[in-house]
Structure formats: structure tokens, C-alpha cells
Coordinates of N, CA and C in Angstrom, one line a residue:
Chain D
Q129 N 46.9 -44.8 12.7 CA 46.1 -43.7 13.0 C 45.6 -43.9 14.5
V130 N 45.1 -42.8 15.0 CA 44.6 -42.8 16.4 C 43.3 -43.6 16.5
Q131 N 43.3 -44.5 17.5 CA 42.1 -45.3 17.8 C 42.0 -45.5 19.3
L132 N 40.8 -45.6 19.7 CA 40.5 -46.0 21.1 C 39.4 -47.0 21.1
K133 N 39.5 -48.0 21.9 CA 38.4 -49.0 21.9 C 38.2 -49.5 23.3
E134 N 36.9 -49.4 23.7 CA 36.4 -49.8 25.0 C 36.1 -51.2 25.0
S135 N 36.3 -51.9 26.1 CA 35.9 -53.3 26.3 C 35.5 -53.5 27.7
G136 N 34.6 -54.5 27.9 CA 34.1 -54.8 29.2 C 32.8 -55.5 29.2
P137 N 32.3 -56.0 30.3 CA 31.0 -56.7 30.3 C 29.8 -55.9 30.0
G138 N 28.9 -56.4 29.2 CA 27.7 -55.7 28.9 C 26.7 -55.7 30.0
L139 N 26.8 -56.6 30.9 CA 25.8 -56.8 32.0 C 26.5 -56.9 33.3
V140 N 26.0 -56.1 34.2 CA 26.6 -56.1 35.6 C 25.5 -56.2 36.6
Q141 N 25.6 -56.9 37.6 CA 24.6 -57.0 38.6 C 24.6 -55.8 39.6
P142 N 23.5 -55.4 40.1 CA 23.5 -54.3 41.1 C 24.4 -54.6 42.3
S143 N 25.0 -53.6 42.7 CA 26.0 -53.6 43.9 C 27.4 -54.2 43.5
Q144 N 27.5 -54.7 42.3 CA 28.8 -55.2 41.8 C 29.7 -54.1 41.3
T145 N 30.9 -54.5 40.8 CA 31.9 -53.6 40.3 C 32.0 -53.7 38.8
L146 N 32.0 -52.5 38.2 CA 32.2 -52.4 36.7 C 33.7 -52.2 36.4
S147 N 34.2 -53.0 35.5 CA 35.6 -52.9 35.1 C 35.6 -52.7 33.6
L148 N 36.1 -51.6 33.1 CA 36.2 -51.4 31.7 C 37.7 -51.1 31.3
T149 N 38.0 -51.4 30.1 CA 39.3 -51.2 29.6 C 39.2 -50.3 28.3
C150 N 40.1 -49.3 28.2 CA 40.2 -48.5 27.0 C 41.6 -48.8 26.4
T151 N 41.6 -49.5 25.3 CA 42.9 -49.8 24.6 C 43.1 -48.8 23.5
V152 N 44.2 -48.1 23.5 CA 44.5 -47.1 22.5 C 45.6 -47.5 21.6
S153 N 45.7 -46.8 20.4 CA 46.7 -47.0 19.5 C 46.9 -45.7 18.7
G154 N 48.1 -45.6 18.2 CA 48.4 -44.4 17.4 C 48.9 -43.2 18.2
F155 N 49.0 -43.3 19.5 CA 49.5 -42.3 20.4 C 49.9 -42.9 21.7
S156 N 50.7 -42.2 22.4 CA 51.2 -42.6 23.7 C 50.4 -42.1 24.9
L157 N 50.1 -42.9 25.8 CA 49.4 -42.4 27.0 C 50.3 -41.5 27.9
T158 N 51.6 -41.5 27.6 CA 52.5 -40.5 28.3 C 52.5 -39.2 27.7
S159 N 51.8 -39.0 26.5 CA 51.7 -37.8 25.8 C 50.4 -37.1 25.8
Y160 N 49.3 -37.9 26.0 CA 48.0 -37.4 25.9 C 47.1 -37.9 27.1
S161 N 46.2 -37.1 27.6 CA 45.2 -37.5 28.6 C 44.1 -38.3 27.9
V162 N 43.5 -39.2 28.7 CA 42.3 -39.9 28.3 C 41.2 -39.7 29.3
H163 N 40.0 -39.4 28.8 CA 38.9 -39.2 29.6 C 37.9 -40.4 29.6
W164 N 37.1 -40.6 30.6 CA 36.0 -41.5 30.6 C 34.7 -40.6 30.6
V165 N 33.8 -40.9 29.8 CA 32.5 -40.2 29.7 C 31.4 -41.2 29.6
R166 N 30.3 -40.9 30.3 CA 29.1 -41.7 30.3 C 27.9 -41.0 29.6
Q167 N 27.1 -41.8 29.0 CA 25.9 -41.3 28.3 C 24.7 -42.2 28.6
H168 N 23.7 -41.7 29.3 CA 22.5 -42.4 29.5 C 21.7 -42.4 28.2
S169 N 20.9 -43.4 27.9 CA 20.3 -43.5 26.6 C 19.4 -42.3 26.3
G170 N 19.7 -41.7 25.2 CA 18.9 -40.5 24.8 C 19.2 -39.3 25.6
K171 N 20.3 -39.3 26.4 CA 20.6 -38.1 27.2 C 21.9 -37.6 26.8
S172 N 22.3 -36.5 27.5 CA 23.6 -35.8 27.3 C 24.7 -36.6 27.8
L173 N 25.9 -36.1 27.8 CA 27.2 -36.7 28.2 C 27.6 -36.2 29.5
E174 N 28.3 -37.1 30.3 CA 28.7 -36.8 31.6 C 30.1 -37.2 31.8
W175 N 31.0 -36.2 32.1 CA 32.4 -36.5 32.4 C 32.6 -37.2 33.7
M176 N 33.3 -38.3 33.6 CA 33.5 -39.1 34.8 C 34.9 -38.9 35.4
G177 N 35.9 -38.8 34.6 CA 37.3 -38.7 35.1 C 38.3 -38.7 34.0
R178 N 39.5 -38.5 34.4 CA 40.6 -38.3 33.5 C 41.9 -38.9 34.0
M179 N 42.6 -39.6 33.1 CA 44.0 -40.0 33.3 C 44.9 -39.1 32.6
W180 N 45.6 -38.3 33.4 CA 46.6 -37.4 32.8 C 47.8 -38.1 32.2
S181 N 48.5 -37.4 31.3 CA 49.6 -38.0 30.6 C 50.8 -38.3 31.6
D182 N 50.8 -37.6 32.8 CA 51.8 -37.9 33.8 C 51.4 -38.9 34.8
G183 N 50.3 -39.5 34.6 CA 49.8 -40.6 35.5 C 48.9 -40.1 36.6
D184 N 48.7 -38.8 36.7 CA 47.8 -38.3 37.7 C 46.4 -38.5 37.2
T185 N 45.4 -38.5 38.2 CA 44.0 -38.7 37.8 C 43.2 -37.5 38.4
S186 N 42.1 -37.3 37.7 CA 41.0 -36.3 38.2 C 39.7 -37.0 38.1
Y187 N 38.8 -36.7 39.0 CA 37.5 -37.3 39.0 C 36.4 -36.3 39.2
N188 N 35.3 -36.6 38.6 CA 34.1 -35.9 38.9 C 33.6 -36.3 40.3
S189 N 33.4 -35.3 41.1 CA 33.0 -35.6 42.5 C 31.7 -36.4 42.7
A190 N 30.9 -36.4 41.6 CA 29.7 -37.2 41.6 C 30.0 -38.7 41.7
F191 N 31.3 -39.0 41.3 CA 31.7 -40.4 41.3 C 32.8 -40.7 42.2
T192 N 33.4 -39.7 42.8 CA 34.7 -39.9 43.5 C 34.8 -41.1 44.4
S193 N 33.8 -41.3 45.2 CA 33.9 -42.3 46.3 C 33.9 -43.7 45.7
R194 N 33.4 -43.9 44.5 CA 33.3 -45.2 44.0 C 34.0 -45.5 42.6
L195 N 34.8 -44.4 42.1 CA 35.4 -44.5 40.8 C 36.9 -44.5 41.0
S196 N 37.5 -45.4 40.2 CA 39.0 -45.4 40.1 C 39.5 -45.6 38.7
I197 N 40.4 -44.7 38.3 CA 41.0 -44.8 36.9 C 42.5 -45.1 37.0
S198 N 42.9 -46.0 36.3 CA 44.4 -46.4 36.3 C 44.8 -46.7 34.9
R199 N 46.1 -47.0 34.7 CA 46.6 -47.3 33.4 C 47.7 -48.3 33.4
D200 N 48.0 -48.9 32.2 CA 49.2 -49.7 32.0 C 49.8 -49.2 30.7
T201 N 50.8 -48.3 30.8 CA 51.4 -47.7 29.6 C 52.0 -48.7 28.7
S202 N 52.5 -49.8 29.2 CA 53.2 -50.8 28.4 C 52.2 -51.5 27.5
K203 N 50.9 -51.5 27.9 CA 49.9 -52.2 27.1 C 49.0 -51.1 26.4
S204 N 49.3 -49.8 26.6 CA 48.5 -48.7 26.1 C 47.0 -48.9 26.5
Q205 N 46.8 -49.1 27.8 CA 45.4 -49.3 28.2 C 45.2 -48.4 29.4
V206 N 43.9 -47.9 29.5 CA 43.4 -47.1 30.6 C 42.2 -47.9 31.2
F207 N 42.2 -48.0 32.5 CA 41.1 -48.8 33.1 C 40.2 -47.9 33.9
L208 N 38.9 -48.3 33.9 CA 37.9 -47.7 34.8 C 37.4 -48.8 35.7
K209 N 37.3 -48.5 37.0 CA 36.6 -49.4 37.9 C 35.7 -48.5 38.7
M210 N 34.4 -49.0 38.8 CA 33.4 -48.3 39.6 C 32.6 -49.3 40.3
N211 N 32.6 -49.1 41.6 CA 31.9 -50.1 42.5 C 30.5 -49.6 42.9
S212 N 29.8 -50.5 43.6 CA 28.4 -50.3 44.0 C 27.5 -49.8 42.9
L213 N 27.5 -50.5 41.8 CA 26.7 -50.1 40.7 C 25.2 -50.2 41.0
Q214 N 24.5 -49.3 40.5 CA 23.0 -49.3 40.6 C 22.4 -49.2 39.2
T215 N 21.1 -49.4 39.1 CA 20.4 -49.4 37.8 C 20.7 -48.1 37.0
E216 N 20.8 -47.0 37.8 CA 21.0 -45.7 37.1 C 22.4 -45.5 36.5
D217 N 23.3 -46.5 36.7 CA 24.6 -46.5 36.1 C 24.5 -47.2 34.7
T218 N 23.3 -47.6 34.3 CA 23.2 -48.2 33.0 C 23.4 -47.1 31.9
G219 N 24.2 -47.4 30.9 CA 24.4 -46.4 29.9 C 25.6 -46.8 29.0
T220 N 26.0 -46.0 28.1 CA 27.1 -46.2 27.2 C 28.3 -45.5 27.8
Y221 N 29.4 -46.2 27.9 CA 30.6 -45.6 28.4 C 31.7 -45.4 27.3
Y222 N 32.2 -44.2 27.2 CA 33.2 -43.9 26.2 C 34.5 -43.5 26.9
C223 N 35.6 -43.8 26.2 CA 36.9 -43.2 26.5 C 37.2 -42.2 25.3
A224 N 37.8 -41.1 25.6 CA 38.1 -40.1 24.6 C 39.5 -39.5 24.9
R225 N 40.2 -39.2 23.8 CA 41.5 -38.6 24.0 C 41.3 -37.1 24.1
N226 N 42.1 -36.5 25.0 CA 42.2 -35.0 25.0 C 42.6 -34.4 23.7
F227 N 42.1 -33.5 23.2 CA 41.1 -32.6 23.6 C 39.7 -32.9 22.9
W228 N 39.2 -34.1 23.1 CA 37.9 -34.5 22.6 C 38.0 -34.8 21.1
G229 N 39.2 -34.9 20.5 CA 39.2 -35.1 19.0 C 39.1 -36.6 18.6
Y230 N 39.3 -37.5 19.6 CA 39.1 -38.9 19.2 C 38.4 -39.6 20.3
W231 N 37.4 -40.5 19.9 CA 36.5 -41.2 20.8 C 36.5 -42.7 20.4
G232 N 36.3 -43.5 21.4 CA 36.0 -44.9 21.1 C 34.6 -45.0 20.7
Q233 N 34.2 -46.2 20.2 CA 32.9 -46.5 19.8 C 31.9 -46.6 21.0
G234 N 32.4 -46.8 22.2 CA 31.6 -46.9 23.3 C 31.2 -48.3 23.7
V235 N 31.0 -48.6 24.9 CA 30.5 -49.9 25.3 C 29.3 -49.7 26.2
M236 N 28.2 -50.4 25.8 CA 27.0 -50.3 26.5 C 27.0 -51.2 27.7
V237 N 26.6 -50.7 28.9 CA 26.6 -51.4 30.1 C 25.2 -51.4 30.7
T238 N 24.7 -52.5 31.0 CA 23.4 -52.6 31.6 C 23.5 -53.1 33.0
V239 N 23.0 -52.4 34.0 CA 23.0 -52.9 35.4 C 21.7 -53.5 35.7
S240 N 21.7 -54.8 35.9 CA 20.4 -55.5 36.1 C 20.7 -56.9 36.7
S241 N 19.7 -57.3 37.5 CA 19.8 -58.6 38.1 C 19.1 -59.7 37.2
Chain F
D78 N 29.6 -26.6 39.9 CA 29.9 -27.1 38.6 C 29.4 -26.1 37.5
V79 N 30.2 -26.0 36.4 CA 29.8 -25.1 35.3 C 28.6 -25.6 34.6
V80 N 27.5 -24.8 34.4 CA 26.4 -25.3 33.7 C 26.4 -24.6 32.3
L81 N 26.3 -25.4 31.3 CA 26.2 -25.0 29.9 C 24.8 -25.1 29.4
T82 N 24.2 -24.0 29.1 CA 22.8 -23.9 28.6 C 22.8 -23.8 27.1
Q83 N 22.3 -24.8 26.4 CA 22.2 -24.7 25.0 C 20.8 -24.4 24.5
T84 N 20.7 -23.5 23.5 CA 19.5 -23.2 22.9 C 19.6 -23.1 21.4
P85 N 18.6 -23.5 20.6 CA 17.4 -24.1 21.1 C 17.7 -25.6 21.4
P86 N 16.8 -26.3 22.0 CA 16.9 -27.7 22.2 C 16.7 -28.5 20.9
T87 N 15.9 -28.0 20.0 CA 15.6 -28.6 18.8 C 15.6 -27.6 17.7
L88 N 16.2 -28.0 16.5 CA 16.3 -27.0 15.4 C 15.8 -27.7 14.2
S89 N 14.8 -27.2 13.5 CA 14.4 -27.8 12.2 C 14.9 -26.9 11.1
A90 N 15.5 -27.5 10.2 CA 16.1 -26.8 9.1 C 15.9 -27.5 7.7
T91 N 15.9 -26.7 6.7 CA 15.9 -27.2 5.3 C 17.4 -27.3 4.8
I92 N 17.6 -28.1 3.8 CA 18.9 -28.2 3.3 C 19.3 -26.9 2.7
G93 N 20.5 -26.4 3.0 CA 20.9 -25.1 2.5 C 20.7 -23.9 3.4
Q94 N 19.9 -24.2 4.4 CA 19.6 -23.1 5.4 C 20.7 -22.9 6.3
S95 N 21.0 -21.7 6.8 CA 22.0 -21.4 7.8 C 21.3 -21.4 9.1
V96 N 22.0 -22.0 10.1 CA 21.4 -22.1 11.5 C 22.5 -21.8 12.5
S97 N 22.1 -21.4 13.7 CA 23.0 -21.1 14.8 C 22.5 -21.8 16.1
I98 N 23.5 -22.2 16.9 CA 23.2 -22.8 18.2 C 24.0 -22.0 19.2
S99 N 23.3 -21.7 20.3 CA 23.9 -20.9 21.4 C 24.3 -21.8 22.6
C100 N 25.4 -21.5 23.2 CA 25.8 -22.2 24.4 C 26.3 -21.1 25.4
R101 N 25.5 -21.0 26.5 CA 25.9 -20.0 27.5 C 26.3 -20.7 28.8
S102 N 27.4 -20.2 29.3 CA 28.1 -20.8 30.5 C 27.7 -20.0 31.8
S103 N 27.6 -20.7 32.9 CA 27.3 -20.1 34.1 C 28.5 -19.3 34.7
Q104 N 29.6 -19.5 34.1 CA 30.8 -18.7 34.5 C 31.8 -18.7 33.4
S105 N 32.7 -17.7 33.4 CA 33.6 -17.5 32.3 C 34.4 -18.7 32.1
L106 N 34.6 -19.0 30.8 CA 35.4 -20.2 30.4 C 36.9 -19.8 30.0
L107 N 37.2 -18.6 30.3 CA 38.6 -18.1 30.1 C 39.5 -18.7 31.1
H108 N 40.5 -19.6 30.7 CA 41.4 -20.2 31.6 C 42.5 -19.2 32.0
S109 N 43.1 -19.5 33.1 CA 44.2 -18.6 33.6 C 45.4 -18.6 32.6
N110 N 45.5 -19.6 31.7 CA 46.5 -19.6 30.7 C 46.2 -18.8 29.5
G111 N 45.0 -18.2 29.4 CA 44.6 -17.4 28.3 C 43.8 -18.1 27.3
N112 N 43.7 -19.5 27.4 CA 42.8 -20.2 26.5 C 41.4 -20.3 27.0
T113 N 40.5 -20.5 26.1 CA 39.1 -20.8 26.4 C 38.7 -22.1 25.9
Y114 N 38.6 -23.1 26.8 CA 38.4 -24.5 26.4 C 36.9 -24.8 26.2
L115 N 36.4 -24.3 25.1 CA 35.0 -24.5 24.7 C 35.0 -25.2 23.3
N116 N 34.5 -26.4 23.3 CA 34.5 -27.2 22.0 C 33.0 -27.5 21.6
W117 N 32.9 -27.8 20.4 CA 31.6 -28.2 19.8 C 31.7 -29.6 19.3
L118 N 30.7 -30.5 19.6 CA 30.7 -31.9 19.1 C 29.4 -32.1 18.4
L119 N 29.5 -33.1 17.4 CA 28.3 -33.6 16.8 C 28.2 -35.1 17.0
Q120 N 27.0 -35.5 17.5 CA 26.8 -36.9 17.6 C 25.7 -37.4 16.7
R121 N 26.0 -38.2 15.7 CA 25.0 -38.8 14.8 C 24.5 -40.0 15.4
P122 N 23.3 -40.4 15.0 CA 22.6 -41.5 15.7 C 23.5 -42.8 15.7
G123 N 23.6 -43.4 16.8 CA 24.4 -44.6 17.0 C 25.9 -44.5 16.9
Q124 N 26.4 -43.2 16.9 CA 27.8 -43.0 16.7 C 28.3 -42.2 18.0
P125 N 29.6 -42.3 18.2 CA 30.2 -41.5 19.3 C 30.3 -40.1 18.8
P126 N 30.4 -39.1 19.7 CA 30.6 -37.7 19.4 C 31.8 -37.5 18.5
Q127 N 31.7 -36.5 17.7 CA 32.8 -36.1 16.7 C 33.1 -34.7 17.0
L128 N 34.4 -34.4 17.1 CA 34.8 -33.0 17.3 C 34.7 -32.1 16.1
L129 N 34.0 -31.0 16.2 CA 33.9 -30.0 15.1 C 34.8 -28.8 15.3
I130 N 34.7 -28.2 16.5 CA 35.3 -26.9 16.8 C 36.0 -27.1 18.1
Y131 N 37.2 -26.6 18.2 CA 37.9 -26.5 19.5 C 38.4 -25.1 19.8
L132 N 38.7 -24.9 21.1 CA 39.1 -23.5 21.5 C 38.2 -22.4 20.9
V133 N 36.9 -22.6 21.0 CA 35.9 -21.7 20.6 C 35.7 -21.6 19.1
S134 N 36.8 -21.5 18.3 CA 36.6 -21.1 16.9 C 37.5 -21.8 15.9
R135 N 38.3 -22.8 16.4 CA 39.3 -23.5 15.6 C 38.6 -24.7 15.0
L136 N 38.7 -24.8 13.7 CA 38.0 -25.9 12.9 C 38.9 -27.2 13.0
E137 N 38.3 -28.2 13.5 CA 39.0 -29.5 13.5 C 39.4 -30.0 12.1
S138 N 40.5 -30.6 12.0 CA 40.9 -31.1 10.7 C 39.9 -32.0 10.0
G139 N 39.6 -31.8 8.8 CA 38.6 -32.6 8.1 C 37.2 -32.2 8.2
V140 N 36.9 -31.2 9.0 CA 35.5 -30.7 9.2 C 35.3 -29.6 8.2
P141 N 34.1 -29.7 7.5 CA 33.8 -28.7 6.4 C 33.8 -27.3 7.0
N142 N 34.2 -26.4 6.2 CA 34.3 -25.0 6.6 C 32.9 -24.3 6.7
R143 N 31.8 -25.0 6.4 CA 30.5 -24.4 6.7 C 30.2 -24.3 8.2
F144 N 31.0 -25.0 9.0 CA 30.9 -24.9 10.4 C 31.9 -23.8 10.9
S145 N 31.3 -23.0 11.8 CA 32.2 -22.0 12.4 C 31.8 -21.7 13.9
G146 N 32.7 -21.4 14.7 CA 32.4 -21.1 16.1 C 32.9 -19.7 16.5
S147 N 32.2 -19.1 17.4 CA 32.5 -17.8 17.9 C 32.1 -17.6 19.3
G148 N 32.6 -16.5 19.9 CA 32.2 -16.2 21.3 C 33.4 -16.0 22.2
S149 N 33.0 -15.6 23.4 CA 34.1 -15.4 24.4 C 33.4 -15.4 25.8
G150 N 34.2 -15.6 26.8 CA 33.7 -15.5 28.2 C 32.6 -16.5 28.5
T151 N 31.4 -16.1 28.4 CA 30.3 -17.0 28.8 C 29.3 -17.3 27.7
D152 N 29.5 -16.7 26.5 CA 28.6 -16.7 25.4 C 29.2 -17.2 24.1
F153 N 28.7 -18.3 23.6 CA 29.3 -19.0 22.5 C 28.3 -19.4 21.5
T154 N 28.7 -19.4 20.2 CA 27.8 -19.8 19.1 C 28.4 -20.7 18.1
L155 N 27.7 -21.7 17.7 CA 28.1 -22.5 16.5 C 27.2 -22.2 15.4
K156 N 27.8 -21.9 14.2 CA 27.0 -21.6 13.1 C 27.2 -22.6 12.0
I157 N 26.2 -23.0 11.3 CA 26.3 -23.9 10.1 C 25.8 -23.1 8.9
S158 N 26.7 -22.8 8.0 CA 26.3 -22.0 6.8 C 25.9 -22.9 5.7
G159 N 24.7 -23.2 5.7 CA 24.2 -24.1 4.6 C 24.2 -25.6 5.1
V160 N 23.1 -25.9 5.8 CA 23.0 -27.3 6.3 C 22.9 -28.3 5.2
E161 N 23.7 -29.4 5.4 CA 23.6 -30.5 4.5 C 23.0 -31.7 5.3
A162 N 22.6 -32.7 4.6 CA 21.9 -33.9 5.2 C 22.8 -34.6 6.2
E163 N 24.1 -34.6 5.9 CA 25.0 -35.3 6.9 C 25.2 -34.5 8.2
D164 N 24.6 -33.3 8.3 CA 24.8 -32.5 9.5 C 23.8 -32.9 10.6
L165 N 22.8 -33.7 10.2 CA 21.7 -34.0 11.2 C 22.3 -34.9 12.3
G166 N 21.8 -34.5 13.5 CA 22.2 -35.2 14.7 C 22.1 -34.3 15.9
V167 N 22.8 -34.6 17.0 CA 22.7 -33.8 18.2 C 24.1 -33.1 18.4
Y168 N 24.0 -31.8 18.6 CA 25.2 -31.0 18.8 C 25.4 -30.7 20.3
Y169 N 26.6 -30.8 20.8 CA 26.9 -30.5 22.2 C 28.0 -29.5 22.3
C170 N 27.9 -28.6 23.2 CA 29.1 -27.8 23.6 C 29.7 -28.5 24.8
V171 N 31.0 -28.4 25.0 CA 31.7 -29.0 26.2 C 32.7 -28.0 26.6
Q172 N 32.9 -27.9 27.9 CA 33.9 -27.0 28.5 C 34.9 -27.8 29.3
S173 N 36.2 -27.6 29.1 CA 37.2 -28.2 29.8 C 38.1 -27.2 30.5
T174 N 37.6 -26.0 30.8 CA 38.3 -25.0 31.6 C 38.3 -25.3 33.1
H175 N 37.1 -25.7 33.5 CA 36.9 -25.9 35.0 C 36.4 -27.4 35.2
A176 N 37.2 -28.0 36.1 CA 36.7 -29.4 36.5 C 35.6 -29.3 37.5
P177 N 34.6 -30.1 37.5 CA 34.4 -31.2 36.5 C 34.0 -30.6 35.1
Y178 N 34.6 -31.2 34.1 CA 34.2 -30.8 32.7 C 32.7 -31.1 32.5
T179 N 32.1 -30.2 31.8 CA 30.6 -30.4 31.6 C 30.2 -30.2 30.2
F180 N 29.1 -30.8 29.8 CA 28.5 -30.8 28.5 C 27.2 -30.0 28.5
G181 N 26.8 -29.4 27.4 CA 25.5 -28.9 27.3 C 24.5 -30.0 27.1
A182 N 23.2 -29.7 27.2 CA 22.2 -30.7 27.1 C 21.9 -31.2 25.7
G183 N 22.5 -30.5 24.7 CA 22.4 -30.9 23.3 C 21.3 -30.1 22.6
T184 N 21.6 -30.0 21.3 CA 20.6 -29.4 20.3 C 20.5 -30.4 19.2
K185 N 19.2 -30.8 19.0 CA 19.0 -31.8 17.9 C 18.6 -31.1 16.7
L186 N 19.4 -31.3 15.6 CA 19.2 -30.7 14.3 C 18.5 -31.7 13.5
E187 N 17.3 -31.4 13.0 CA 16.5 -32.3 12.2 C 16.0 -31.5 10.9
L188 N 15.6 -32.3 9.9 CA 15.1 -31.8 8.7 C 13.7 -31.3 8.8
K189 N 13.4 -30.1 8.3 CA 12.1 -29.6 8.3 C 11.2 -30.3 7.2

């Protein structure tokens, strides 16, 4: 069955880089897009970017200068890297398959020294 | 960016009551390919969002048919015909017609 699972550090220091991995199963990354979405505690959802099935990427301009999304199709993994982290980047990060039908459980990231 | 305005922000309902949630877009969500990429999600406490409705009115597989979606252009509605206890949580509309994709602020459904 279709599954997505996020992994990465729970704590990141300010100004450092966040690296997250979304490992998928039950579908091919060359057939479906994968999104990254962030949620601040108790708040709504924020679209960060997308890895298209053809390997292209799209980003929310709110993150463009510091966000990078890549993938390794042989490992069925999509990666998120975001630099210059600040405390306001604290939240839960989700990966989700297009068209929002499947989500990972999310990984909570705290930015703090 | 497209702004999705959801109303009401909070909804109190009794079991069995029918309720509706509105999602209004700051611009038309009709894509040039003829599709309208407006979906509805439910997020239960401590859980990731779950897809209920896609392309305005299509029921996701496994979702009870008490959920229905309607609308066009900039005005959309999610209706629950007979609330059940498992329906409690926060409902979001999301649009994927225009990048950056955007979510509504959410409507919290709680028991009266």
C-alpha cells in the first residue's frame, strides 16, 4: 500500500540547515509528485514545494532563497534542505503525495539553541 | 497568492446534525485544462490531514458518503449530512490550481 514517512532531526540550532527525508513505498516517484508542507503548532498548513514526477521542482517563493528539494528515485526518497533556520521555522513538516490523498505522519522540528 | 477564506472558523454541532463549511477563493480556481483543483481535508488531533473530497465534488475512496462537496469558480462548500463523532477535527480546503498552492485557515468542528 501507499506509504510516506518523514525522517530527520527533531532539534536544529538557529542559522543551521534542516535536512529531511521522505521515504515512499507503494508508488514510484517517476509517476507521482511529492509535496512538502509545514504546519506551525495549532495553525494551518503551508505549502513549501513540490518534486514533480519528471524531476522538476516548484517552490513557494516564501522559501525560494533557502529551500531545496531533490530526490533519489532508486531509493524512493525525496529530500528537503532548508538553510538559515530561525525559531519561526519550528513546526511539523509533512510530505504528501499528489493529489493530497496520502500523507506521512509528519516530523516535528524545533529550532532552538 | 490565492487566499482561501473559510467560514465559520468554528462549528458546534450535535450528532446527527447536518453542517456546511464555506471556502471562498480570491480568484477563480478553474484551471486552463478545465479542472478545478479544490480539495477538502480533515485533520483529527495528532494526525496528518486526510483527503475527503477532490476536484470540488469527488469523494475519495473509503470516505463516507455523508460528505459532499460542491461549488465552482471562487465559491465552494463542504457539507456533512449527519455529523458523527469521528468527524470531529479541523477541516481545510486546499487549492492546487495556482502556485503557490494554498490552504484555508481551517474550520474546527466540535460537539455542542
